[in-house]
mmCIF file of C-alpha atoms in Angstrom:
data_model
loop_
_atom_site.group_PDB
_atom_site.id
_atom_site.type_symbol
_atom_site.label_atom_id
_atom_site.label_comp_id
_atom_site.label_asym_id
_atom_site.label_seq_id
_atom_site.Cartn_x
_atom_site.Cartn_y
_atom_site.Cartn_z
ATOM 1 C CA MET A 1 -19.175 -14.632 9.413
ATOM 2 C CA ALA A 2 -20.642 -18.045 8.641
ATOM 3 C CA PHE A 3 -19.017 -20.825 6.628
ATOM 4 C CA GLY A 4 -20.846 -23.327 4.466
ATOM 5 C CA ALA A 5 -20.247 -27.083 4.628
ATOM 6 C CA ASP A 6 -17.843 -27.041 1.642
ATOM 7 C CA GLU A 7 -15.917 -24.097 3.090
ATOM 8 C CA LEU A 8 -15.601 -25.877 6.433
ATOM 9 C CA ARG A 9 -14.152 -28.947 4.696
ATOM 10 C CA VAL A 10 -11.563 -26.757 2.952
ATOM 11 C CA LEU A 11 -10.776 -25.008 6.215
ATOM 12 C CA ARG A 12 -10.393 -28.327 8.024
ATOM 13 C CA ARG A 13 -8.002 -29.614 5.323
ATOM 14 C CA ALA A 14 -5.986 -26.380 5.471
ATOM 15 C CA LEU A 15 -5.701 -26.580 9.252
ATOM 16 C CA ALA A 16 -4.710 -30.250 9.076
ATOM 17 C CA HIS A 17 -2.041 -29.329 6.524
ATOM 18 C CA ALA A 18 -0.783 -26.536 8.788
ATOM 19 C CA LEU A 19 -0.407 -28.988 11.656
ATOM 20 C CA HIS A 20 1.099 -31.816 9.576
ATOM 21 C CA PRO A 21 2.733 -30.338 6.459
ATOM 22 C CA THR A 22 2.446 -32.616 3.447
ATOM 23 C CA PRO A 23 2.497 -31.828 -0.256
ATOM 24 C CA LEU A 24 -0.832 -30.414 -1.421
ATOM 25 C CA ASP A 25 -2.411 -31.357 -4.717
ATOM 26 C CA ASP A 26 -3.549 -28.615 -7.098
ATOM 27 C CA GLU A 27 -7.227 -29.041 -6.211
ATOM 28 C CA ASP A 28 -6.564 -28.407 -2.504
ATOM 29 C CA VAL A 29 -4.474 -25.339 -3.322
ATOM 30 C CA GLN A 30 -7.243 -23.942 -5.552
ATOM 31 C CA ASP A 31 -9.853 -24.637 -2.845
ATOM 32 C CA CYS A 32 -7.734 -22.772 -0.281
ATOM 33 C CA LEU A 33 -7.270 -19.820 -2.637
ATOM 34 C CA ARG A 34 -11.030 -19.667 -3.310
ATOM 35 C CA LEU A 35 -11.737 -19.752 0.427
ATOM 36 C CA ALA A 36 -9.176 -16.987 1.021
ATOM 37 C CA GLY A 37 -10.838 -14.919 -1.706
ATOM 38 C CA SER A 38 -14.255 -15.460 -0.119
ATOM 39 C CA VAL A 39 -12.963 -14.394 3.284
ATOM 40 C CA ASP A 40 -11.310 -11.308 1.765
ATOM 41 C CA GLU A 41 -14.580 -10.386 0.012
ATOM 42 C CA ALA A 42 -16.531 -10.823 3.263
ATOM 43 C CA VAL A 43 -14.091 -8.519 5.075
ATOM 44 C CA ARG A 44 -14.385 -5.893 2.313
ATOM 45 C CA GLU A 45 -18.192 -6.129 2.434
ATOM 46 C CA ALA A 46 -18.164 -5.721 6.220
ATOM 47 C CA GLY A 47 -16.043 -2.587 5.783
ATOM 48 C CA ARG A 48 -18.468 -1.198 3.199
ATOM 49 C CA MET A 49 -21.436 -1.921 5.472
ATOM 50 C CA ARG A 50 -19.698 -0.213 8.409
ATOM 51 C CA ALA A 51 -18.927 2.864 6.297
ATOM 52 C CA PHE A 52 -22.558 2.995 5.120
ATOM 53 C CA LEU A 53 -23.852 2.659 8.698
ATOM 54 C CA LEU A 54 -21.577 5.458 9.942
ATOM 55 C CA ALA A 55 -22.545 7.753 7.057
ATOM 56 C CA ASP A 56 -26.229 7.040 7.711
ATOM 57 C CA LEU A 57 -25.707 7.729 11.413
ATOM 58 C CA ALA A 58 -24.123 11.108 10.583
ATOM 59 C CA ARG A 59 -27.040 12.015 8.283
ATOM 60 C CA TYR A 60 -29.580 11.196 10.993
ATOM 61 C CA ARG A 61 -27.534 13.088 13.605
ATOM 62 C CA ASP A 62 -27.444 16.173 11.364
ATOM 63 C CA ALA A 63 -31.244 16.009 10.941
ATOM 64 C CA LEU A 64 -31.988 15.992 14.684
ATOM 65 C CA PRO A 65 -34.392 16.513 16.452
ATOM 66 C CA GLY A 66 -36.766 15.455 13.672
ATOM 67 C CA SER A 67 -34.960 12.146 13.162
ATOM 68 C CA ALA A 68 -34.634 11.208 16.845
ATOM 69 C CA THR A 69 -36.209 7.749 16.591
ATOM 70 C CA GLY A 70 -34.164 6.706 13.557
ATOM 71 C CA TYR A 71 -30.981 8.157 15.052
ATOM 72 C CA LEU A 72 -31.398 6.281 18.329
ATOM 73 C CA GLU A 73 -32.001 2.991 16.494
ATOM 74 C CA LEU A 74 -28.987 3.488 14.213
ATOM 75 C CA LEU A 75 -26.762 4.441 17.133
ATOM 76 C CA GLN A 76 -27.801 1.299 19.021
ATOM 77 C CA ASP A 77 -26.958 -0.798 15.936
ATOM 78 C CA ALA A 78 -23.592 0.940 15.581
ATOM 79 C CA LEU A 79 -22.763 0.421 19.257
ATOM 80 C CA ALA A 80 -23.637 -3.264 18.933
ATOM 81 C CA ALA A 81 -21.171 -3.461 16.012
ATOM 82 C CA GLY A 82 -18.329 -2.029 18.145
ATOM 83 C CA TYR A 83 -18.669 1.692 17.350
ATOM 84 C CA ASP A 84 -17.054 4.075 19.859
ATOM 85 C CA PRO A 85 -19.362 7.062 20.396
ATOM 86 C CA ARG A 86 -17.900 10.330 19.208
ATOM 87 C CA PRO A 87 -18.251 13.735 20.897
ATOM 88 C CA GLU A 88 -20.919 14.749 18.385
ATOM 89 C CA ASP A 89 -22.949 11.664 19.369
ATOM 90 C CA LEU A 90 -22.744 12.624 23.032
ATOM 91 C CA ALA A 91 -23.813 16.188 22.209
ATOM 92 C CA ALA A 92 -26.750 14.917 20.137
ATOM 93 C CA LEU A 93 -27.790 12.546 22.914
ATOM 94 C CA ARG A 94 -27.720 15.382 25.449
ATOM 95 C CA THR A 95 -30.368 17.146 23.368
ATOM 96 C CA LEU A 96 -32.443 13.932 23.357
ATOM 97 C CA SER A 97 -31.961 13.108 27.037
ATOM 98 C CA GLY A 98 -35.537 14.212 27.791
ATOM 99 C CA THR A 99 -36.788 10.887 26.413
ATOM 100 C CA PRO A 100 -36.218 7.629 28.311
ATOM 101 C CA ALA A 101 -34.511 5.996 25.326
ATOM 102 C CA GLY A 102 -32.254 9.020 24.797
ATOM 103 C CA ALA A 103 -31.291 9.195 28.482
ATOM 104 C CA ALA A 104 -30.494 5.463 28.632
ATOM 105 C CA LEU A 105 -28.416 5.630 25.447
ATOM 106 C CA LEU A 106 -26.585 8.730 26.726
ATOM 107 C CA ALA A 107 -25.595 6.881 29.901
ATOM 108 C CA ARG A 108 -24.397 3.895 27.862
ATOM 109 C CA CYS A 109 -22.418 6.090 25.445
ATOM 110 C CA ARG A 110 -20.786 8.026 28.281
ATOM 111 C CA THR A 111 -19.611 4.754 29.813
ATOM 112 C CA LEU A 112 -18.292 3.468 26.471
ATOM 113 C CA ALA A 113 -16.553 6.769 25.704
ATOM 114 C CA GLU A 114 -14.955 6.803 29.153
ATOM 115 C CA HIS A 115 -13.652 3.238 28.731
ATOM 116 C CA SER A 116 -12.331 4.087 25.268
ATOM 117 C CA VAL A 117 -10.495 7.173 26.532
ATOM 118 C CA ARG A 118 -9.022 5.287 29.489
ATOM 119 C CA ALA A 119 -7.833 2.495 27.184
ATOM 120 C CA ARG A 120 -6.185 4.988 24.823
ATOM 121 C CA LEU A 121 -4.506 6.796 27.696
ATOM 122 C CA ALA A 122 -3.219 3.506 29.048
ATOM 123 C CA GLY A 123 -1.815 2.684 25.601
ATOM 124 C CA ARG A 124 -3.880 -0.461 25.285
ATOM 125 C CA HIS A 125 -5.986 0.754 22.371
ATOM 126 C CA VAL A 126 -4.412 -0.548 19.204
ATOM 127 C CA ALA A 127 -6.190 0.058 15.943
ATOM 128 C CA PRO A 128 -6.644 -3.163 14.041
ATOM 129 C CA ALA A 129 -4.159 -3.492 11.223
ATOM 130 C CA PRO A 130 -5.608 -3.954 7.776
ATOM 131 C CA ARG A 131 -5.812 -7.613 6.919
ATOM 132 C CA THR A 132 -3.401 -8.765 4.264
ATOM 133 C CA ARG A 133 -4.023 -11.439 1.707
ATOM 134 C CA LEU A 134 -3.744 -14.969 3.025
ATOM 135 C CA LEU A 135 -0.521 -16.575 1.892
ATOM 136 C CA ALA A 136 0.902 -19.984 2.689
ATOM 137 C CA LEU A 137 4.643 -20.185 3.189
ATOM 138 C CA PRO A 138 6.225 -23.601 2.683
ATOM 139 C CA GLY A 139 7.802 -24.712 5.939
ATOM 140 C CA GLY A 140 6.637 -21.605 7.805
ATOM 141 C CA ARG A 141 9.004 -19.102 9.382
ATOM 142 C CA ASN A 142 12.362 -20.345 10.514
ATOM 143 C CA GLY A 143 11.883 -18.943 14.018
ATOM 144 C CA GLU A 144 14.657 -16.367 13.728
ATOM 145 C CA PRO A 145 13.666 -12.971 15.087
ATOM 146 C CA ASP A 146 13.540 -10.065 12.694
ATOM 147 C CA GLU A 147 16.372 -7.588 13.038
ATOM 148 C CA PRO A 148 15.177 -4.223 14.352
ATOM 149 C CA LYS A 149 15.323 -1.456 11.812
ATOM 150 C CA PRO A 150 17.221 1.699 12.842
ATOM 151 C CA ARG A 151 15.032 4.727 13.412
ATOM 152 C CA PRO A 152 15.823 7.875 11.455
ATOM 153 C CA ALA A 153 17.042 10.813 13.540
ATOM 154 C CA PRO A 154 14.386 13.494 14.053
ATOM 155 C CA PRO A 155 15.017 16.685 12.093
ATOM 156 C CA SER A 156 16.546 19.455 14.160
ATOM 157 C CA PRO A 157 14.260 22.458 14.529
ATOM 158 C CA SER A 158 15.407 25.655 12.920
ATOM 159 C CA PRO A 159 16.263 28.437 15.398
ATOM 160 C CA THR A 160 14.060 31.064 13.717
ATOM 161 C CA PRO A 161 11.153 30.570 11.350
ATOM 162 C CA PRO A 162 11.640 31.866 7.820
ATOM 163 C CA PRO A 163 10.206 35.361 7.309
ATOM 164 C CA THR A 164 6.968 35.631 5.369
ATOM 165 C CA ASP A 165 5.502 38.532 3.441
ATOM 166 C CA ARG A 166 2.073 37.920 4.957
ATOM 167 C CA PRO A 167 1.190 39.890 8.101
ATOM 168 C CA VAL A 168 0.087 37.970 11.166
ATOM 169 C CA PRO A 169 -3.715 38.217 11.536
ATOM 170 C CA LYS A 170 -5.259 39.721 14.639
ATOM 171 C CA PRO A 171 -7.286 37.422 16.914
ATOM 172 C CA SER A 172 -10.450 39.367 16.049
ATOM 173 C CA GLU A 173 -9.863 38.542 12.376
ATOM 174 C CA VAL A 174 -9.384 34.835 13.038
ATOM 175 C CA PHE A 175 -12.138 34.471 15.635
ATOM 176 C CA PRO A 176 -14.999 36.859 14.850
ATOM 177 C CA PRO A 177 -17.198 37.916 17.786
ATOM 178 C CA ARG A 178 -20.134 35.664 18.562
ATOM 179 C CA ARG A 179 -23.533 36.969 17.688
ATOM 180 C CA ARG A 180 -26.279 36.633 20.241
ATOM 181 C CA PRO A 181 -29.571 35.176 19.021
ATOM 182 C CA ALA A 182 -32.230 37.782 18.452
ATOM 183 C CA ALA A 183 -34.796 37.969 21.244
ATOM 184 C CA PRO A 184 -38.432 37.410 20.268
ATOM 185 C CA PRO A 185 -40.605 40.505 19.938
ATOM 186 C CA PRO A 186 -42.149 41.689 23.259
ATOM 187 C CA GLU A 187 -45.707 40.623 22.340
ATOM 188 C CA GLU A 188 -44.573 36.965 21.922
ATOM 189 C CA ARG A 189 -42.895 36.732 25.315
ATOM 190 C CA VAL A 190 -44.808 34.674 27.819
ATOM 191 C CA ALA A 191 -44.411 35.128 31.546
ATOM 192 C CA GLY A 192 -43.350 31.874 33.206
#
């Protein structure tokens, strides 16, 4: 995100006011509100661009192998923007690992996915909280800690589930047998 010269002046005045609180005139307040609105709009636009990039990445992934070049470029852009590769990306890259670019990107994505999983398992991965509107509080917080809120008691599980009129399906009904792909006709088979 880049600031213009006018925005930097407003930001400098706001920071100076935060360090040395003095009464603000209406023009300074309006400038700060406009800057906050601009920052909020930039954050919303970045979110829209990220959603578009991820949707585009999914479309290219679904069109593989015909869209291999475009997919690899989009995935590199997404990784540069902080995207954590998903299992479907790793599966798609395995199919493209015959190319040097696909193999290099697969190695990079495996490393990133491994770091992401380790961070989540260690409890260090915290999803960024949505940014709230910028508000100025006169005098700031008084330094008193917030009182912890009591947690509600978890509901006790019922000893037996309620009976249903529906019969329980058999595993063969839920998971139908896999069909094997049809073998090519004998005249098309080539001895290796």
